XYZ file of C-alpha atoms in Angstrom:
446
model
C -15.179 41.208 14.257
C -16.441 38.420 12.704
C -14.233 34.905 12.965
C -14.262 33.982 9.781
C -12.283 37.025 8.925
C -9.756 37.371 11.860
C -6.539 35.860 12.300
C -6.455 33.624 15.447
C -4.217 30.610 15.141
C -5.541 28.888 18.260
C -3.481 25.423 18.960
C -5.312 22.200 20.197
C -2.300 20.668 21.785
C -0.406 22.077 25.117
C 2.845 23.382 23.340
C 5.902 21.467 25.127
C 7.698 25.004 25.816
C 5.450 26.396 27.619
C 6.041 25.458 31.352
C 3.452 28.161 33.289
C -0.369 28.756 32.534
C -0.036 32.225 31.198
C 2.474 30.920 28.575
C 0.888 27.862 27.431
C -2.749 29.657 27.219
C -1.421 32.806 25.294
C 0.250 30.489 22.927
C -2.633 28.136 22.666
C -5.447 31.360 22.059
C -2.827 32.403 19.162
C -2.017 35.698 21.237
C 1.823 35.418 20.926
C 4.507 33.657 18.692
C 7.935 33.525 19.984
C 10.494 35.044 17.420
C 13.343 34.383 19.370
C 14.090 33.181 22.903
C 12.463 36.103 25.375
C 11.075 38.113 22.382
C 7.137 37.792 21.046
C 5.318 38.849 18.046
C 2.097 40.119 19.446
C -0.956 38.604 17.269
C -3.920 40.489 16.911
C -5.912 38.868 19.711
C -2.541 39.593 22.618
C -2.061 42.950 20.688
C -6.042 44.013 21.778
C -5.035 42.795 25.329
C -2.233 44.987 25.483
C -3.829 47.921 24.095
C -6.459 47.652 26.691
C -4.045 47.139 29.703
C -2.027 50.482 27.935
C -4.624 52.469 27.874
C -5.796 52.119 31.640
C -2.127 52.782 32.630
C -2.612 56.037 30.360
C -6.015 57.284 32.007
C -4.659 56.614 35.489
C -1.081 58.210 35.070
C -3.118 61.346 33.857
C -5.513 61.537 36.491
C -2.763 61.444 38.306
C -1.650 64.840 36.833
C 1.409 63.107 35.088
C 2.492 63.952 31.958
C 2.751 61.784 28.914
C 5.757 61.636 26.393
C 7.780 58.832 24.560
C 11.446 58.197 24.637
C 13.653 56.191 21.733
C 14.121 52.432 23.135
C 18.013 53.529 21.912
C 20.249 55.324 24.288
C 24.017 56.743 24.135
C 26.829 54.774 26.904
C 27.539 58.578 27.597
C 24.661 59.662 29.555
C 25.271 56.102 31.192
C 28.789 56.667 31.929
C 28.318 60.072 33.684
C 25.790 58.299 36.045
C 27.921 55.554 37.016
C 26.061 52.756 35.652
C 27.324 52.001 32.469
C 29.659 49.744 33.928
C 27.543 48.839 37.004
C 24.300 47.753 35.156
C 25.979 43.886 34.227
C 25.083 41.711 31.312
C 21.604 42.688 31.289
C 22.245 45.750 29.075
C 22.631 45.102 25.241
C 25.535 47.132 24.276
C 25.334 48.319 20.725
C 27.892 50.222 18.593
C 26.627 52.131 15.557
C 28.387 52.801 12.408
C 30.022 55.938 13.348
C 31.713 53.775 16.626
C 29.723 55.598 18.921
C 28.829 53.415 21.973
C 24.685 52.934 22.855
C 22.670 50.587 24.347
C 18.837 49.357 23.860
C 17.327 50.728 26.844
C 16.725 48.763 30.019
C 15.531 51.859 32.035
C 15.081 55.377 31.575
C 16.525 57.505 34.553
C 19.802 59.004 32.426
C 17.680 60.186 29.457
C 15.037 61.552 31.562
C 17.102 63.235 33.949
C 19.120 64.839 30.453
C 15.785 66.264 29.422
C 14.979 67.774 32.713
C 18.398 69.486 32.962
C 18.374 70.950 29.206
C 14.921 72.399 30.126
C 14.360 73.248 33.746
C 16.053 75.501 35.676
C 13.585 77.571 38.640
C 11.767 75.768 41.284
C 8.652 77.745 39.776
C 8.540 74.792 37.233
C 8.319 72.017 39.966
C 6.738 69.553 40.642
C 6.639 67.848 37.720
C 6.116 64.227 36.760
C 6.751 63.006 33.408
C 6.003 58.980 32.149
C 6.349 57.092 28.551
C 5.066 53.612 27.733
C 7.599 51.987 25.555
C 9.461 48.872 24.810
C 12.928 47.690 26.630
C 15.131 45.486 26.860
C 16.635 43.459 29.440
C 19.307 40.386 28.380
C 18.214 37.971 30.779
C 21.018 34.679 30.985
C 17.367 32.760 30.813
C 14.282 34.239 29.253
C 11.303 31.674 30.430
C 7.805 31.882 31.305
C 6.385 33.695 28.086
C 5.956 37.450 28.858
C 6.725 37.013 32.600
C 10.156 36.916 32.284
C 10.932 37.685 28.618
C 13.798 40.283 27.352
C 11.674 42.388 25.218
C 8.756 44.169 27.220
C 6.631 47.078 26.997
C 6.756 48.907 30.469
C 5.491 52.328 31.955
C 8.181 54.424 33.326
C 7.467 57.805 35.391
C 9.892 59.848 36.647
C 9.114 62.800 39.363
C 11.451 65.761 39.792
C 10.601 67.761 42.957
C 12.475 70.692 45.064
C 12.056 68.738 48.642
C 12.323 65.287 50.134
C 8.734 66.144 51.275
C 7.564 66.876 47.527
C 8.882 63.485 46.238
C 7.270 61.622 49.146
C 3.825 63.326 48.126
C 4.864 61.960 44.331
C 5.679 58.563 45.902
C 2.568 58.394 47.356
C 0.344 59.653 44.596
C 2.007 56.829 42.465
C 0.792 54.153 44.934
C -2.542 55.716 44.873
C -2.617 55.573 41.032
C -1.186 52.133 40.867
C -3.838 50.642 43.413
C -6.615 52.123 41.178
C -4.889 50.571 37.767
C -4.642 47.321 39.034
C -8.217 47.286 40.179
C -9.596 48.164 37.048
C -7.838 45.565 35.430
C -9.713 42.872 38.061
C -6.531 42.544 40.084
C -5.218 42.663 43.676
C -1.906 43.797 43.702
C -0.057 44.157 47.172
C 2.351 46.966 47.928
C 5.145 44.972 49.342
C 8.389 46.770 50.773
C 10.888 45.705 48.307
C 15.040 46.291 47.397
C 16.320 49.144 45.464
C 18.064 46.693 43.410
C 20.333 48.579 40.594
C 17.869 51.942 40.425
C 18.494 52.889 44.138
C 16.718 54.335 46.725
C 15.651 53.424 50.407
C 11.817 54.090 49.982
C 10.771 51.455 47.268
C 7.509 49.201 47.045
C 6.930 46.152 44.669
C 3.374 45.664 43.421
C 2.747 41.491 43.364
C -0.109 39.601 42.445
C -0.342 36.123 44.152
C -0.156 33.309 42.218
C 1.584 30.106 42.436
C 3.967 30.700 39.380
C 5.319 34.143 40.608
C 9.034 34.233 40.782
C 9.122 35.862 44.705
C 8.734 34.206 47.694
C 6.207 36.990 49.804
C 5.353 36.927 53.404
C 2.512 39.051 54.266
C -0.408 39.652 56.979
C -3.609 38.046 55.373
C -5.503 41.444 56.311
C -3.858 43.072 53.387
C -5.834 40.936 50.934
C -9.168 42.383 52.794
C -7.950 46.009 51.576
C -10.154 47.103 48.182
C -9.315 50.913 47.078
C -13.031 51.137 45.025
C -14.341 53.888 43.778
C -13.232 56.453 46.167
C -12.600 59.869 45.044
C -9.315 61.270 45.704
C -7.704 64.508 45.317
C -3.730 63.869 44.172
C -2.970 67.235 45.118
C -4.001 66.587 48.949
C -0.532 65.473 50.682
C -2.482 63.765 53.789
C -5.115 62.228 51.616
C -2.638 60.423 50.111
C -0.567 59.787 52.792
C -3.541 57.993 53.932
C -4.009 55.465 51.438
C -0.033 55.034 51.629
C -0.690 54.207 55.573
C -3.846 52.215 55.045
C -2.120 49.937 52.121
C 1.435 49.843 53.661
C 1.022 49.151 57.558
C 0.562 45.460 57.852
C 3.271 43.127 56.989
C 3.692 42.424 53.729
C 7.753 41.710 52.398
C 9.490 40.293 49.331
C 11.897 37.435 50.153
C 14.558 39.865 49.385
C 13.712 42.146 52.481
C 11.541 39.971 55.185
C 12.411 40.484 58.806
C 11.578 37.034 60.673
C 11.525 39.020 63.786
C 8.893 41.358 62.513
C 7.094 39.157 60.597
C 6.526 36.832 63.948
C 4.963 39.802 65.765
C 1.775 39.536 63.191
C -0.749 37.216 64.789
C -0.024 33.330 63.689
C -3.249 33.206 62.144
C -2.663 36.028 59.942
C 0.625 35.200 58.969
C 0.935 34.297 55.316
C 4.008 32.930 53.298
C 3.095 32.585 48.949
C 4.181 33.076 45.720
C 3.997 36.431 43.908
C 4.346 38.004 40.536
C 5.537 41.716 40.290
C 3.890 43.850 38.128
C 4.779 47.134 39.033
C 7.902 49.056 41.548
C 7.995 52.743 43.015
C 11.000 54.582 43.967
C 12.281 57.483 45.756
C 15.828 57.676 44.949
C 16.582 61.247 46.160
C 18.937 63.011 44.724
C 21.178 59.946 43.315
C 20.572 61.193 39.706
C 20.563 64.923 39.722
C 23.811 65.156 41.138
C 25.484 62.910 38.620
C 23.654 64.533 35.909
C 23.494 68.167 37.041
C 20.121 68.235 37.493
C 19.336 71.642 39.642
C 16.849 74.045 40.031
C 17.140 77.884 41.903
C 15.186 78.080 44.786
C 13.419 81.048 45.619
C 16.105 82.460 47.694
C 18.870 82.174 44.834
C 20.688 78.634 45.810
C 21.115 76.090 43.016
C 19.971 73.159 44.121
C 19.618 69.228 42.922
C 16.141 68.235 42.316
C 14.623 65.172 44.256
C 13.611 62.264 41.631
C 11.737 59.264 41.856
C 10.924 56.645 39.455
C 8.092 54.588 38.918
C 6.988 51.418 36.753
C 4.285 49.067 35.330
C 5.058 46.112 33.139
C 2.414 46.674 31.138
C 3.042 43.276 28.516
C 3.563 41.518 32.110
C 0.303 42.098 33.275
C -1.465 40.399 30.794
C 0.417 37.082 31.807
C -0.142 38.170 35.639
C -4.007 38.406 34.407
C -4.252 35.098 33.241
C -1.908 33.539 36.051
C -5.024 35.100 39.015
C -7.696 34.105 36.127
C -8.046 31.110 34.588
C -9.666 27.333 34.524
C -9.104 24.014 33.130
C -10.513 25.783 29.789
C -8.855 28.484 29.160
C -8.625 32.488 29.914
C -10.957 34.084 31.946
C -10.306 37.798 30.942
C -11.888 40.546 33.564
C -14.335 42.978 31.722
C -11.687 45.619 32.105
C -8.963 44.286 29.811
C -11.095 41.893 27.274
C -10.263 41.568 23.709
C -13.960 41.491 22.805
C -16.857 42.715 25.104
C -18.717 39.275 24.585
C -18.787 36.646 22.021
C -21.734 35.387 19.975
C -22.053 31.692 19.041
C -24.327 30.731 16.258
C -24.886 26.922 16.426
C -26.398 26.448 13.022
C -24.636 28.725 10.718
C -26.678 28.454 7.033
C -29.912 28.332 8.760
C -31.686 31.577 8.028
C -33.533 32.350 11.447
C -30.104 32.044 13.129
C -27.955 33.912 10.667
C -30.903 36.818 11.056
C -30.633 36.852 14.831
C -27.367 36.848 14.899
C -26.768 39.781 12.853
C -28.919 41.773 14.515
C -27.256 40.994 18.180
C -24.010 41.929 16.261
C -25.407 45.093 14.586
C -26.899 46.240 18.323
C -24.127 45.672 20.072
C -21.688 47.384 18.023
C -23.838 50.317 17.824
C -23.612 50.874 21.576
C -19.893 51.097 20.873
C -19.594 47.665 22.265
C -17.112 45.013 20.184
C -18.837 41.371 19.686
C -16.646 38.560 18.289
C -19.153 37.008 16.286
C -18.402 33.027 15.878
C -19.982 32.684 11.942
C -17.803 29.727 10.886
C -19.327 26.585 9.740
C -17.924 24.576 12.715
C -19.405 22.112 15.204
C -21.089 23.755 17.925
C -18.481 21.819 20.339
C -16.085 23.347 18.442
C -17.038 26.933 19.106
C -17.794 26.945 22.299
C -13.976 24.965 23.281
C -12.811 28.304 21.269
C -14.805 31.186 23.218
C -13.627 29.081 26.442
C -9.872 29.452 25.477
C -9.952 33.024 24.343
C -11.932 33.888 27.770
C -14.336 36.523 26.438
C -16.558 36.981 29.959
C -19.699 36.767 28.285
C -21.145 34.778 25.615
C -24.697 34.718 23.656
C -25.751 31.360 21.938
C -28.336 31.653 19.141
C -29.895 28.392 18.126
C -33.245 27.771 16.268
C -34.537 25.956 19.027
C -34.164 28.983 21.408
C -35.508 31.088 18.915
C -38.217 29.266 18.618
C -39.143 30.399 22.081
C -38.142 33.614 21.329
C -34.902 33.608 23.496
C -30.797 33.576 23.005
C -28.688 32.021 26.237
C -26.516 34.825 28.008
C -23.703 32.754 29.638
C -20.735 33.927 32.045
C -17.225 32.383 31.291
C -16.624 33.305 35.089
C -18.991 31.252 36.857
C -20.390 29.204 33.750
C -24.451 30.417 34.847
C -26.412 31.120 31.704
C -30.154 32.286 31.330
C -32.496 32.602 28.762
C -33.665 36.230 27.789
C -34.952 37.503 24.587
C -32.159 39.013 22.318
C -32.801 42.772 22.895
C -32.829 41.878 26.626
C -29.849 39.947 26.530
C -28.068 42.627 24.532
C -29.146 45.453 27.229
C -27.331 43.131 30.481
C -24.610 43.193 28.422
C -24.426 46.791 27.518
C -25.325 47.581 31.284
C -22.453 45.481 32.420
C -19.906 47.824 30.673
C -21.761 50.976 31.474
C -23.506 51.481 28.069
C -27.374 52.573 27.745
C -29.599 50.927 25.570
């Protein structure tokens, strides 16, 4: 993409309404625009990052054996009355009456709807285990929406639902989700710590929240510092292997890590004092096992091998896709702007032309642009007739991980400058070597 043809409405001043870093930088970088309180339009740059995050979530769900689908945003109130949650959910639920007088709601979650789909089509234990998921917009009518996409009313969420014959099978599904989530977050450059949490309106005795440590987090968290040394890495996991998935769960949840809602001071005191930590955390996902709570209420049963009808055991597993974007910025920024991890960056690198209109500089930039594009990479070429300082400020603000700077002085020596946004370190390289290095970073072969 050429910046002269792109829609990137950056702001020079900090917006007065933005209270936290991610909200401020998303507005300044032209990623979002508020439509009304807690509801945002996703402008091109923000939309690209949102889709990159969604792609990673999808890939890791499919890798774990989960099956994608899509459910509607509007649901019948009758299903929620059947489960008993319609009146219990509270004022966060947006209730609607259609032109025929039917009660509907804008879905805050999908346990009822997915259970209705299941009970309509599955009747035998032979069809299990089964995990279905979708990535869809949700709505929760927050009383005080704030912090941009971190506490909005409309948000994009991946929610998955497992159906199993026994509790043991359902807990394996729980473990499988935990493993897939660890992979998902690390691919985005995040360390998300699984912490014992409260079931809330969804319910369930087994539940972990995944939290990213950040000063602006909405939750107070208590944890053993050893947990921050854990990395999932590129280990190969067989998601059908019960023992292997259980071992990962034990590795990542055996140390103390809880939110303020489930914090136990007596247990925390057993952690060596030097390793006790208190911080703030941003919730970016949660997994639940809630047994037969919904299957019993909604009549979702299967026939077992001995002919008995039993309610299926279920779990619910969510990732806040749009919230993750804010969390990544909170965890990865400096005073100049955003620093995108390579896994989610909207463009793989930026190209800055220091002397637009100079024949040699223009030609070198065009050649770099063509070479990177031919390798399947997406560069953002700042071809505007602007001062160099303004171009650098824009690149720093939008946070592309790598920048190639091209100017007449360097070209006389046969080099361009390759700069890391994260470290600020630069090196001079011949243009073809700069392309090769960027390509290698993203796993491309020249």
